[in-house]
């Protein structure tokens, strides 16, 4: 799908991978709408020509209203990129205390249910699009994680949520194929972001030292470049692409 003049929604847009994705898609000619919790942070971060809407992706009502706003303003949704996510680090048992069920539910609510909320409402809007010559109506890209397969200590909820994103990618792609909508997930390793900045130095250094080449954190712009490629490459569908530099 060519991005020029297409309408793209990006969640987690106020920082990190989401912000870099907004910038890349906008530079490619798309009309971009960024979703995030804090309107002030969105307004401060997003570039000229990118609309920011305060959205809680874990709330279906919030997502539904935001997608409706996008359609009313721009007439369509062609691309949806799910970058919103939280880490929620906590051991299953720590100092005699159990992993709080409230934290578990919050992590899965944002990372998994939030992703599905955006998928559903964006996909419904995409079904109304006039198909391109190839029959394509839309592209949905989700952010999984290398932690879905090999999570670190304290990542039970995070790993479970990202494994869920990977697990639902194929069945949703099968569900939406008849509508000309592709679904792809990206599984990043350790990237420069607010999330990685909150990790203990020993943990992040250990991950970087396990990389192949280049032995450094990924740059958000590198993630965004892959997002753009997925949108533009019509033969990518129903899979999860690793962007991890060989981390194990």
Backbone as JSON, one array per atom type, in Angstrom:
{
  "sequence": "XXXXXXXXXXXXXXXXXXXXXXXXXXXXXXXXXXXXXXXXXXXXXXXXXXXXXXXXXXXXXXXXXXXXXXXXXXXXXXXXXXXXXXXXXXXXXXXXXXXXXXXXXXXXXXXXXXXXXXXXXXXXXXXXXXXXXXXXXXXXXXXXXXXXXXXXXXXXXXXXXXXXXXXXXXXXXXXXXXXXXXXXXXXXXXXXXXXXXXXXXXXXXXXXXXXXXXXXXXXXXXXXXXXXXXXXXXXXXXXXXXXXXXXX",
  "N": [[0.84, -1.19, 0.0], [0.62, 2.15, -0.93], [1.71, 4.97, 0.86], [1.15, 7.63, 0.49], [-1.07, 10.18, 1.1], [-2.7, 8.48, 2.54], [-4.55, 7.47, 5.49], [-3.37, 7.13, 8.71], [-3.32, 5.53, 11.84], [-1.57, 5.67, 14.88], [-0.68, 4.17, 17.86], [0.51, 4.82, 21.23], [1.91, 7.13, 20.73], [3.25, 9.34, 21.76], [5.89, 9.05, 22.41], [9.06, 7.28, 21.98], [8.92, 4.25, 20.11], [6.41, 4.62, 18.93], [6.27, 7.4, 18.44], [8.42, 7.75, 16.65], [7.41, 6.23, 14.56], [5.14, 7.69, 13.83], [6.43, 9.97, 12.8], [7.85, 8.87, 10.63], [5.82, 7.81, 8.94], [4.35, 10.1, 8.41], [6.28, 11.61, 7.04], [6.38, 10.08, 4.77], [4.13, 10.78, 3.47], [1.64, 10.18, 4.53], [-1.45, 10.91, 6.25], [-1.41, 11.38, 9.53], [-2.53, 10.18, 12.67], [-2.0, 10.37, 16.04], [-2.34, 8.34, 18.88], [-2.44, 8.5, 22.42], [-2.16, 8.45, 26.03], [-1.89, 10.97, 27.31], [-2.79, 14.14, 26.53], [-1.36, 16.56, 26.56], [1.32, 15.74, 26.41], [1.28, 14.51, 23.91], [0.73, 16.74, 22.26], [3.06, 18.18, 22.64], [5.0, 16.5, 21.62], [4.37, 15.58, 18.99], [4.85, 16.2, 15.52], [4.37, 18.94, 13.18], [1.31, 18.88, 11.48], [0.54, 16.39, 12.3], [-2.05, 14.88, 13.96], [-3.02, 14.7, 17.35], [-4.68, 12.58, 19.65], [-6.09, 12.05, 22.78], [-6.2, 8.93, 24.19], [-7.23, 5.99, 25.86], [-6.14, 2.94, 25.36], [-6.89, 0.59, 26.57], [-9.51, 0.87, 27.12], [-12.44, 0.15, 25.55], [-14.49, 1.9, 24.84], [-13.17, 4.37, 24.73], [-11.37, 3.92, 22.62], [-13.13, 3.34, 20.5], [-14.5, 5.8, 20.23], [-12.38, 7.46, 19.51], [-11.49, 6.39, 17.05], [-13.78, 6.81, 15.54], [-13.72, 9.59, 15.51], [-11.44, 10.03, 13.94], [-12.29, 8.98, 11.47], [-14.44, 10.69, 10.89], [-13.07, 13.07, 10.62], [-11.07, 12.63, 8.64], [-12.12, 10.84, 6.83], [-11.51, 8.14, 6.48], [-9.75, 5.12, 7.52], [-6.69, 3.74, 6.9], [-4.33, 2.55, 7.74], [-3.19, 1.04, 10.72], [-1.19, 1.18, 13.53], [-0.03, -0.44, 16.26], [1.57, 0.61, 18.97], [1.41, 1.19, 21.64], [2.22, 0.39, 24.97], [3.08, -1.17, 28.12], [5.45, -2.0, 30.7], [5.44, -3.13, 33.38], [7.09, -4.49, 35.46], [7.62, -7.18, 37.66], [8.25, -9.67, 40.07], [6.99, -13.03, 40.35], [6.74, -13.96, 42.98], [7.89, -11.9, 45.49], [9.88, -10.97, 48.1], [8.14, -12.21, 49.87], [5.71, -11.35, 48.93], [2.92, -11.56, 46.71], [2.66, -11.38, 43.13], [0.86, -8.61, 42.17], [-2.54, -8.87, 41.33], [-3.88, -6.78, 40.18], [-1.89, -5.38, 38.8], [-1.12, -7.31, 36.93], [-3.52, -7.51, 35.43], [-3.61, -4.92, 34.43], [-1.32, -4.73, 32.77], [-1.88, -6.71, 30.8], [-4.24, -5.62, 29.96], [-3.55, -3.23, 28.65], [-1.45, -4.0, 26.82], [-2.33, -6.32, 25.44], [-5.28, -6.63, 25.35], [-5.76, -3.95, 24.76], [-4.42, -3.67, 22.31], [-6.02, -5.39, 20.77], [-8.46, -4.05, 20.93], [-7.95, -1.75, 19.37], [-7.33, -2.97, 16.93], [-9.82, -4.17, 16.23], [-11.65, -1.99, 15.96], [-10.34, -0.31, 14.16], [-10.14, -2.05, 11.98], [-12.84, -2.42, 11.34], [-13.47, 0.13, 10.39], [-11.78, 0.14, 8.17], [-12.99, -1.72, 6.49], [-14.86, -0.28, 5.13], [-13.48, 1.08, 3.24], [-12.74, 1.96, -0.15], [-11.52, -0.54, -2.2], [-8.08, -0.91, -3.24], [-6.47, -1.35, -6.48], [-5.33, -3.83, -6.18], [-7.01, -5.02, -4.43], [-6.62, -4.45, -1.82], [-7.47, -3.08, 1.36], [-6.57, -2.21, 3.81], [-3.98, -2.03, 6.38], [-2.72, -3.54, 9.26], [-0.56, -3.24, 11.94], [1.11, -4.69, 14.6], [2.79, -4.42, 17.79], [4.81, -6.73, 19.12], [7.13, -8.6, 21.01], [10.51, -9.62, 21.68], [10.53, -10.72, 24.16], [8.27, -12.22, 24.31], [8.9, -14.8, 23.69], [11.26, -15.37, 25.09], [11.34, -14.33, 27.94], [12.56, -12.11, 30.53], [13.54, -12.26, 34.03], [10.92, -11.25, 36.15], [9.2, -10.52, 34.16], [6.76, -11.77, 33.7], [4.01, -11.0, 33.26], [4.33, -9.13, 31.17], [5.61, -10.69, 29.18], [3.63, -12.64, 28.76], [1.58, -11.03, 27.74], [2.68, -10.12, 25.33], [3.18, -12.51, 24.03], [0.58, -13.2, 23.58], [-0.12, -11.28, 21.66], [1.44, -12.13, 19.48], [0.28, -14.65, 19.16], [-2.35, -14.09, 18.34], [-2.07, -12.96, 15.87], [-1.98, -14.47, 13.38], [-4.62, -15.8, 13.32], [-6.28, -13.5, 13.28], [-5.43, -12.28, 10.94], [-6.33, -14.2, 9.15], [-9.07, -13.93, 9.62], [-9.53, -11.38, 8.57], [-8.76, -11.41, 5.95], [-10.62, -11.72, 3.86], [-11.56, -9.2, 3.64], [-9.57, -7.76, 2.53], [-7.52, -6.88, 4.19], [-4.41, -6.69, 5.69], [-2.43, -8.21, 8.31], [0.2, -7.84, 10.46], [2.76, -8.56, 12.83], [5.38, -7.07, 14.73], [8.35, -7.93, 16.38], [10.25, -6.44, 18.48], [13.57, -6.21, 19.86], [15.71, -4.97, 22.34], [15.22, -1.62, 22.48], [15.99, 1.9, 22.19], [14.14, 3.71, 24.34], [11.5, 5.0, 26.45], [10.65, 2.85, 27.93], [12.85, 1.04, 27.97], [14.65, 2.68, 29.23], [13.8, 2.62, 31.81], [14.64, 0.2, 32.77], [16.73, -1.83, 34.92], [20.22, -1.06, 34.96], [22.04, -3.19, 34.82], [20.54, -5.21, 33.66], [19.83, -4.21, 31.1], [22.4, -3.81, 30.04], [23.33, -6.43, 30.02], [21.67, -7.58, 28.08], [22.38, -6.1, 25.79], [25.05, -6.9, 25.56], [24.69, -9.48, 24.72], [24.02, -9.35, 22.11], [24.49, -9.6, 18.51], [25.71, -8.18, 15.8], [24.82, -4.89, 14.93], [26.24, -4.19, 18.17], [24.38, -2.82, 20.14], [21.64, -0.85, 21.47], [18.51, -0.89, 19.68], [17.41, 1.66, 17.41], [14.64, 3.87, 17.53], [13.91, 4.87, 15.01], [14.73, 2.87, 13.3], [12.95, 0.81, 13.83], [10.63, 2.12, 12.96], [11.18, 2.36, 10.25], [10.91, -0.27, 9.43], [8.2, -0.66, 9.92], [7.14, 1.05, 7.94], [8.05, -0.3, 5.66], [6.61, -2.71, 5.85], [3.99, -1.78, 5.49], [4.17, -0.95, 2.83], [4.9, -3.2, 1.41], [3.14, -5.48, -0.12], [3.06, -8.24, 0.07], [3.57, -9.14, 2.57], [2.14, -10.66, 5.23], [0.19, -11.97, 7.94], [2.17, -12.81, 9.81], [4.93, -12.75, 12.19], [7.54, -10.55, 12.5], [10.87, -10.55, 13.5], [12.88, -8.05, 14.99], [15.57, -7.81, 16.26], [18.31, -8.11, 16.38], [19.57, -10.55, 16.82], [19.3, -11.25, 19.52], [19.28, -13.37, 22.36]],
  "CA": [[0.0, 0.0, 0.0], [1.35, 3.41, -0.95], [1.32, 5.76, 2.01], [0.79, 8.99, 0.12], [-2.46, 10.59, 1.31], [-3.44, 7.51, 3.33], [-4.79, 7.86, 6.88], [-2.73, 6.15, 9.59], [-3.41, 5.67, 13.29], [-0.44, 5.1, 15.61], [-0.84, 4.27, 19.31], [1.78, 5.04, 21.93], [2.51, 8.08, 19.79], [3.91, 10.47, 22.39], [7.31, 8.79, 22.66], [9.64, 6.01, 21.58], [8.62, 3.62, 18.82], [5.22, 5.22, 18.36], [6.59, 8.73, 17.93], [9.24, 7.57, 15.45], [6.54, 5.73, 13.51], [4.37, 8.86, 13.36], [7.3, 10.82, 11.98], [8.18, 8.19, 9.37], [4.65, 7.72, 8.08], [4.03, 11.45, 7.97], [7.27, 11.98, 6.03], [6.07, 9.32, 3.56], [2.95, 11.35, 2.83], [0.39, 9.79, 5.18], [-2.08, 11.78, 7.24], [-1.18, 10.55, 10.71], [-3.19, 10.52, 13.93], [-1.34, 9.68, 17.14], [-3.11, 8.09, 20.11], [-1.71, 8.25, 23.66], [-2.97, 8.81, 27.18], [-1.73, 12.35, 27.77], [-2.92, 15.08, 25.41], [-0.28, 17.55, 26.61], [2.54, 15.1, 25.9], [1.08, 14.37, 22.47], [0.86, 18.04, 21.62], [4.46, 18.6, 22.72], [5.88, 15.58, 20.89], [4.04, 15.35, 17.59], [5.26, 17.23, 14.57], [3.34, 19.7, 12.48], [0.53, 18.08, 10.55], [0.12, 15.13, 12.92], [-3.09, 15.12, 14.96], [-2.95, 13.87, 18.55], [-5.93, 12.37, 20.37], [-5.91, 11.33, 24.04], [-6.94, 7.66, 24.12], [-6.82, 4.86, 26.7], [-6.42, 1.79, 24.49], [-7.51, -0.49, 27.34], [-10.94, 1.17, 27.17], [-13.06, 0.03, 24.23], [-15.25, 3.12, 24.59], [-12.21, 5.4, 24.34], [-10.86, 3.58, 21.29], [-14.22, 3.49, 19.53], [-14.74, 7.23, 20.01], [-11.23, 8.05, 18.81], [-11.51, 5.95, 15.65], [-14.88, 7.54, 14.89], [-13.24, 10.96, 15.29], [-10.53, 9.99, 12.79], [-13.08, 8.78, 10.25], [-15.2, 11.92, 10.62], [-12.13, 14.15, 10.23], [-10.28, 12.33, 7.44], [-12.91, 10.05, 5.89], [-11.12, 6.73, 6.38], [-8.54, 4.63, 8.2], [-6.03, 2.78, 6.02], [-3.23, 1.9, 8.45], [-3.2, 1.14, 12.18], [0.04, 0.65, 14.1], [-0.15, -0.53, 17.71], [2.84, 0.73, 19.7], [1.17, 1.44, 23.06], [2.57, -0.75, 25.8], [3.71, -0.92, 29.42], [6.3, -3.13, 31.09], [4.9, -3.74, 34.59], [8.0, -5.5, 35.98], [7.35, -7.68, 39.01], [8.43, -11.12, 40.2], [5.79, -13.78, 40.75], [6.78, -13.78, 44.43], [9.03, -11.06, 45.84], [9.9, -10.6, 49.52], [6.94, -12.76, 50.49], [4.5, -10.75, 48.36], [2.51, -12.08, 45.41], [2.47, -10.47, 41.99], [-0.5, -8.06, 42.32], [-3.44, -9.18, 40.22], [-4.22, -5.52, 39.52], [-0.82, -5.08, 37.85], [-1.26, -8.3, 35.85], [-4.64, -7.12, 34.58], [-3.28, -3.66, 33.75], [-0.37, -5.0, 31.68], [-2.59, -7.38, 29.72], [-5.27, -4.71, 29.47], [-2.95, -2.3, 27.69], [-0.63, -4.62, 25.76], [-3.05, -7.34, 24.66], [-6.65, -6.19, 25.08], [-5.69, -2.65, 24.09], [-4.09, -3.93, 20.9], [-7.19, -5.97, 20.11], [-9.47, -2.99, 20.79], [-7.61, -0.92, 18.21], [-7.48, -3.82, 15.74], [-11.23, -4.36, 15.87], [-12.32, -0.77, 15.5], [-9.67, 0.14, 12.94], [-10.51, -2.97, 10.9], [-14.21, -2.12, 10.93], [-13.4, 1.33, 9.55], [-11.11, -0.23, 6.92], [-13.89, -2.47, 5.6], [-15.63, 0.68, 4.34], [-12.61, 1.7, 2.23], [-12.76, 1.49, -1.53], [-10.28, -1.31, -2.36], [-7.14, -0.54, -4.29], [-6.5, -2.27, -7.62], [-4.94, -5.16, -5.69], [-8.02, -5.49, -3.5], [-6.22, -4.12, -0.45], [-8.21, -2.01, 2.01], [-5.92, -1.71, 5.01], [-2.85, -2.74, 6.98], [-2.63, -3.42, 10.71], [0.75, -3.68, 12.43], [1.14, -4.77, 16.06], [4.1, -4.54, 18.41], [5.01, -7.83, 20.06], [8.42, -8.42, 21.68], [11.32, -10.82, 21.86], [10.19, -11.28, 25.47], [7.17, -13.18, 24.16], [9.48, -16.15, 23.61], [12.3, -15.55, 26.1], [11.23, -13.22, 28.87], [13.5, -12.0, 31.63], [12.97, -12.29, 35.37], [10.02, -10.13, 36.42], [8.44, -10.17, 32.96], [5.69, -12.75, 33.47], [2.84, -10.36, 32.64], [4.73, -8.54, 29.89], [5.84, -11.78, 28.22], [2.34, -13.23, 28.44], [0.82, -10.11, 26.89], [3.28, -10.07, 24.0], [2.92, -13.81, 23.42], [-0.79, -13.12, 23.09], [-0.12, -10.51, 20.42], [1.93, -13.03, 18.44], [-0.67, -15.73, 18.97], [-3.58, -13.7, 17.64], [-1.76, -12.36, 14.57], [-2.42, -15.33, 12.28], [-6.08, -15.93, 13.2], [-6.91, -12.24, 12.87], [-5.14, -12.12, 9.51], [-7.27, -15.08, 8.45], [-10.4, -13.33, 9.72], [-9.66, -10.13, 7.81], [-8.29, -11.58, 4.57], [-11.72, -11.53, 2.92], [-11.8, -7.76, 3.52], [-8.39, -7.12, 1.95], [-6.75, -6.25, 5.27], [-3.26, -7.47, 6.14], [-2.08, -8.09, 9.73], [1.59, -8.25, 10.72], [3.31, -8.11, 14.1], [6.83, -6.88, 14.81], [8.86, -8.31, 17.69], [11.52, -5.78, 18.71], [14.39, -6.51, 21.03], [15.92, -3.82, 23.22], [15.3, -0.36, 21.73], [16.04, 3.14, 22.95], [12.77, 4.16, 24.6], [11.21, 5.2, 27.86], [10.54, 1.55, 28.57], [14.19, 0.51, 28.23], [15.31, 3.59, 30.18], [13.38, 2.24, 33.16], [15.2, -1.09, 33.14], [18.0, -1.77, 35.65], [21.37, -0.99, 34.06], [22.65, -4.52, 34.65], [19.7, -5.99, 32.75], [19.98, -3.7, 29.73], [23.77, -4.07, 29.61], [23.42, -7.86, 29.73], [21.01, -7.84, 26.79], [23.23, -5.52, 24.74], [26.25, -7.73, 25.42], [24.33, -10.75, 24.08], [23.68, -9.1, 20.71], [25.5, -9.9, 17.5], [26.17, -6.89, 15.27], [25.61, -4.04, 15.83], [26.03, -4.45, 19.59], [23.79, -1.61, 20.72], [20.18, -0.81, 21.43], [17.92, -0.45, 18.43], [16.94, 3.04, 17.36], [13.23, 3.92, 17.14], [13.79, 5.11, 13.57], [14.9, 1.58, 12.62], [11.65, 0.16, 13.96], [9.69, 2.84, 12.1], [11.49, 2.02, 8.86], [10.32, -1.58, 9.16], [6.76, -0.42, 9.81], [6.87, 1.6, 6.61], [8.26, -1.35, 4.67], [5.48, -3.64, 5.93], [2.84, -1.15, 4.84], [4.38, -0.81, 1.39], [5.15, -4.52, 0.81], [1.82, -6.13, -0.09], [3.13, -9.69, 0.24], [3.8, -9.44, 3.97], [0.86, -10.84, 5.91], [-0.03, -13.12, 8.82], [3.42, -13.3, 10.4], [5.64, -11.89, 13.13], [8.91, -10.29, 12.08], [11.79, -10.17, 14.57], [13.84, -6.99, 14.77], [16.18, -8.02, 17.57], [19.77, -8.2, 16.26], [20.08, -11.84, 17.29], [19.28, -11.4, 20.98], [18.78, -14.62, 22.93]],
  "C": [[0.88, 1.25, 0.0], [0.81, 4.32, 0.14], [0.83, 7.16, 1.65], [-0.71, 9.23, 0.24], [-3.31, 9.55, 2.02], [-3.57, 8.02, 4.77], [-4.26, 6.76, 7.8], [-2.94, 6.53, 11.05], [-2.19, 5.0, 13.91], [-0.69, 5.27, 17.1], [0.52, 4.35, 19.98], [2.6, 6.12, 21.25], [3.31, 9.19, 20.44], [5.4, 10.27, 22.61], [7.75, 7.51, 21.98], [9.28, 5.53, 20.2], [7.42, 4.27, 18.14], [5.49, 6.58, 17.75], [7.43, 8.63, 16.65], [8.4, 7.09, 14.28], [5.66, 6.85, 12.95], [5.2, 9.7, 12.41], [7.59, 10.18, 10.63], [7.0, 8.14, 8.42], [4.23, 9.09, 7.56], [4.99, 11.91, 6.87], [7.02, 11.27, 4.7], [4.78, 9.78, 2.89], [1.62, 10.98, 3.45], [-0.15, 10.92, 6.06], [-2.15, 10.96, 8.52], [-1.93, 11.11, 11.91], [-2.53, 9.69, 15.02], [-2.25, 9.55, 18.35], [-2.13, 7.91, 21.27], [-2.56, 8.76, 24.81], [-3.01, 10.3, 27.46], [-1.76, 13.33, 26.59], [-1.78, 16.09, 25.39], [1.02, 16.98, 26.06], [2.45, 14.89, 24.39], [1.33, 15.69, 21.75], [2.31, 18.51, 21.58], [5.36, 17.77, 21.81], [5.63, 15.53, 19.39], [4.41, 16.53, 16.71], [4.07, 17.91, 13.92], [2.62, 18.81, 11.47], [0.09, 16.74, 11.08], [-0.86, 15.45, 14.04], [-2.9, 14.18, 16.14], [-4.29, 13.78, 19.23], [-5.63, 11.56, 21.63], [-6.81, 10.1, 24.05], [-6.36, 6.69, 25.15], [-7.15, 3.6, 25.92], [-7.06, 0.63, 25.24], [-9.01, -0.31, 27.48], [-11.54, 1.1, 25.77], [-13.83, 1.29, 23.87], [-14.34, 4.24, 24.1], [-11.7, 5.16, 22.93], [-11.93, 3.81, 20.23], [-14.47, 4.96, 19.2], [-13.61, 7.86, 19.22], [-11.21, 7.65, 17.34], [-12.64, 6.65, 14.9], [-14.48, 8.98, 14.6], [-12.32, 11.03, 14.07], [-11.31, 9.87, 11.49], [-13.86, 10.04, 9.89], [-14.28, 13.02, 10.1], [-11.49, 13.88, 8.88], [-11.0, 11.43, 6.43], [-12.59, 8.58, 5.82], [-10.02, 6.42, 7.38], [-7.94, 3.57, 7.29], [-4.96, 1.96, 6.73], [-3.42, 2.1, 9.94], [-1.95, 0.46, 12.72], [-0.07, 0.71, 15.62], [1.22, -0.52, 18.36], [2.64, 0.96, 21.19], [1.52, 0.2, 23.86], [3.19, -0.31, 27.11], [4.45, -2.18, 29.84], [5.76, -3.86, 32.31], [5.8, -4.79, 35.21], [7.67, -5.9, 37.41], [7.58, -9.19, 39.03], [7.13, -11.77, 40.66], [5.63, -13.77, 42.26], [8.03, -12.97, 44.74], [8.9, -10.6, 47.28], [8.61, -11.01, 50.22], [5.64, -12.22, 49.95], [4.21, -11.32, 46.98], [2.5, -10.97, 44.35], [1.05, -9.92, 42.07], [-1.37, -8.36, 41.09], [-3.83, -7.92, 39.47], [-3.17, -5.15, 38.47], [-0.88, -6.03, 36.66], [-2.36, -7.86, 34.87], [-4.35, -5.83, 33.81], [-2.35, -3.9, 32.57], [-1.07, -5.68, 30.52], [-3.67, -6.48, 29.13], [-4.75, -3.73, 28.44], [-2.33, -3.04, 26.51], [-1.4, -5.58, 24.86], [-4.47, -6.89, 24.31], [-6.67, -4.84, 24.37], [-5.36, -2.78, 22.62], [-5.3, -4.46, 20.15], [-8.31, -4.94, 19.94], [-9.2, -2.14, 19.55], [-7.76, -1.71, 16.92], [-8.94, -3.88, 15.3], [-11.85, -3.1, 15.28], [-11.66, -0.19, 14.26], [-10.07, -0.74, 11.75], [-11.93, -2.7, 10.41], [-14.24, -0.88, 10.04], [-12.78, 1.0, 8.19], [-12.03, -0.96, 5.95], [-14.72, -1.54, 4.72], [-14.79, 1.33, 3.25], [-12.87, 1.13, 0.84], [-11.46, 0.72, -1.76], [-9.39, -0.75, -3.45], [-7.22, -1.57, -5.41], [-6.16, -3.7, -7.21], [-5.98, -5.79, -4.79], [-7.74, -5.11, -2.06], [-7.02, -2.94, 0.08], [-7.47, -1.43, 3.23], [-4.78, -2.59, 5.48], [-2.85, -2.47, 8.48], [-1.3, -4.01, 11.16], [0.75, -3.59, 13.96], [2.57, -4.86, 16.57], [4.08, -5.67, 19.42], [6.33, -7.57, 20.79], [9.18, -9.73, 21.66], [11.04, -11.49, 23.19], [9.01, -12.24, 25.41], [7.68, -14.61, 24.17], [10.49, -16.4, 24.72], [12.3, -14.35, 27.03], [12.27, -13.28, 29.97], [12.76, -12.14, 32.97], [12.1, -11.05, 35.59], [9.15, -9.74, 35.25], [7.27, -11.12, 32.68], [4.49, -12.12, 32.75], [3.18, -9.8, 31.27], [4.91, -9.62, 28.83], [4.52, -12.42, 27.79], [1.54, -12.34, 27.49], [1.36, -10.09, 25.47], [3.16, -11.41, 23.28], [1.5, -13.85, 22.87], [-0.9, -12.35, 21.79], [0.35, -11.38, 19.26], [0.89, -14.09, 18.12], [-1.91, -15.34, 18.2], [-3.33, -13.14, 16.24], [-2.29, -13.19, 13.41], [-3.94, -15.46, 12.21], [-6.78, -14.64, 12.8], [-6.64, -11.97, 11.4], [-6.06, -13.0, 8.67], [-8.68, -14.51, 8.47], [-10.59, -12.17, 8.74], [-9.25, -10.25, 6.35], [-9.4, -11.3, 3.56], [-12.04, -10.04, 2.71], [-10.61, -7.02, 2.89], [-7.54, -6.38, 2.96], [-5.63, -7.18, 5.71], [-2.97, -7.19, 7.62], [-0.69, -8.66, 9.95], [1.99, -7.75, 12.1], [4.83, -8.01, 14.0], [7.27, -7.18, 16.23], [10.22, -7.66, 17.92], [12.26, -6.35, 19.91], [14.5, -5.26, 21.88], [16.15, -2.56, 22.37], [15.42, 0.82, 22.68], [14.61, 3.67, 23.12], [12.62, 4.43, 26.09], [11.13, 3.9, 28.61], [11.92, 0.98, 28.91], [14.94, 1.39, 29.22], [14.95, 3.24, 31.62], [13.92, 0.91, 33.62], [16.45, -0.9, 33.98], [19.18, -1.83, 34.68], [21.98, -2.35, 33.8], [21.86, -5.35, 33.64], [19.91, -5.52, 31.31], [21.38, -3.95, 29.2], [23.96, -5.54, 29.24], [22.8, -8.21, 28.39], [21.87, -7.32, 25.65], [24.45, -6.39, 24.49], [25.96, -9.07, 24.75], [24.02, -10.59, 22.59], [24.83, -9.49, 19.79], [26.07, -8.58, 16.99], [25.0, -6.16, 14.64], [25.26, -4.26, 17.3], [25.62, -3.16, 20.3], [22.28, -1.76, 20.76], [19.7, -0.4, 20.04], [17.46, 0.99, 18.54], [15.47, 3.05, 16.91], [13.02, 4.12, 15.65], [13.97, 3.82, 12.76], [13.63, 0.75, 12.69], [10.65, 0.8, 12.99], [9.92, 2.54, 10.63], [10.91, 0.67, 8.48], [8.8, -1.48, 9.06], [6.41, 0.07, 8.41], [7.03, 0.53, 5.53], [7.09, -2.34, 4.67], [4.25, -3.06, 5.25], [2.98, -1.2, 3.32], [4.61, -2.14, 0.68], [3.89, -5.38, 0.94], [1.88, -7.63, 0.15], [3.49, -10.09, 1.67], [2.46, -9.49, 4.69], [0.94, -12.05, 6.83], [1.25, -13.69, 9.42], [3.94, -12.29, 11.4], [7.08, -11.78, 12.69], [9.75, -9.87, 13.28], [12.68, -9.02, 14.12], [14.63, -6.86, 16.07], [17.7, -8.12, 17.54], [20.33, -9.46, 16.93], [20.06, -12.06, 18.78], [18.67, -12.74, 21.38], [18.9, -14.58, 24.45]]
}
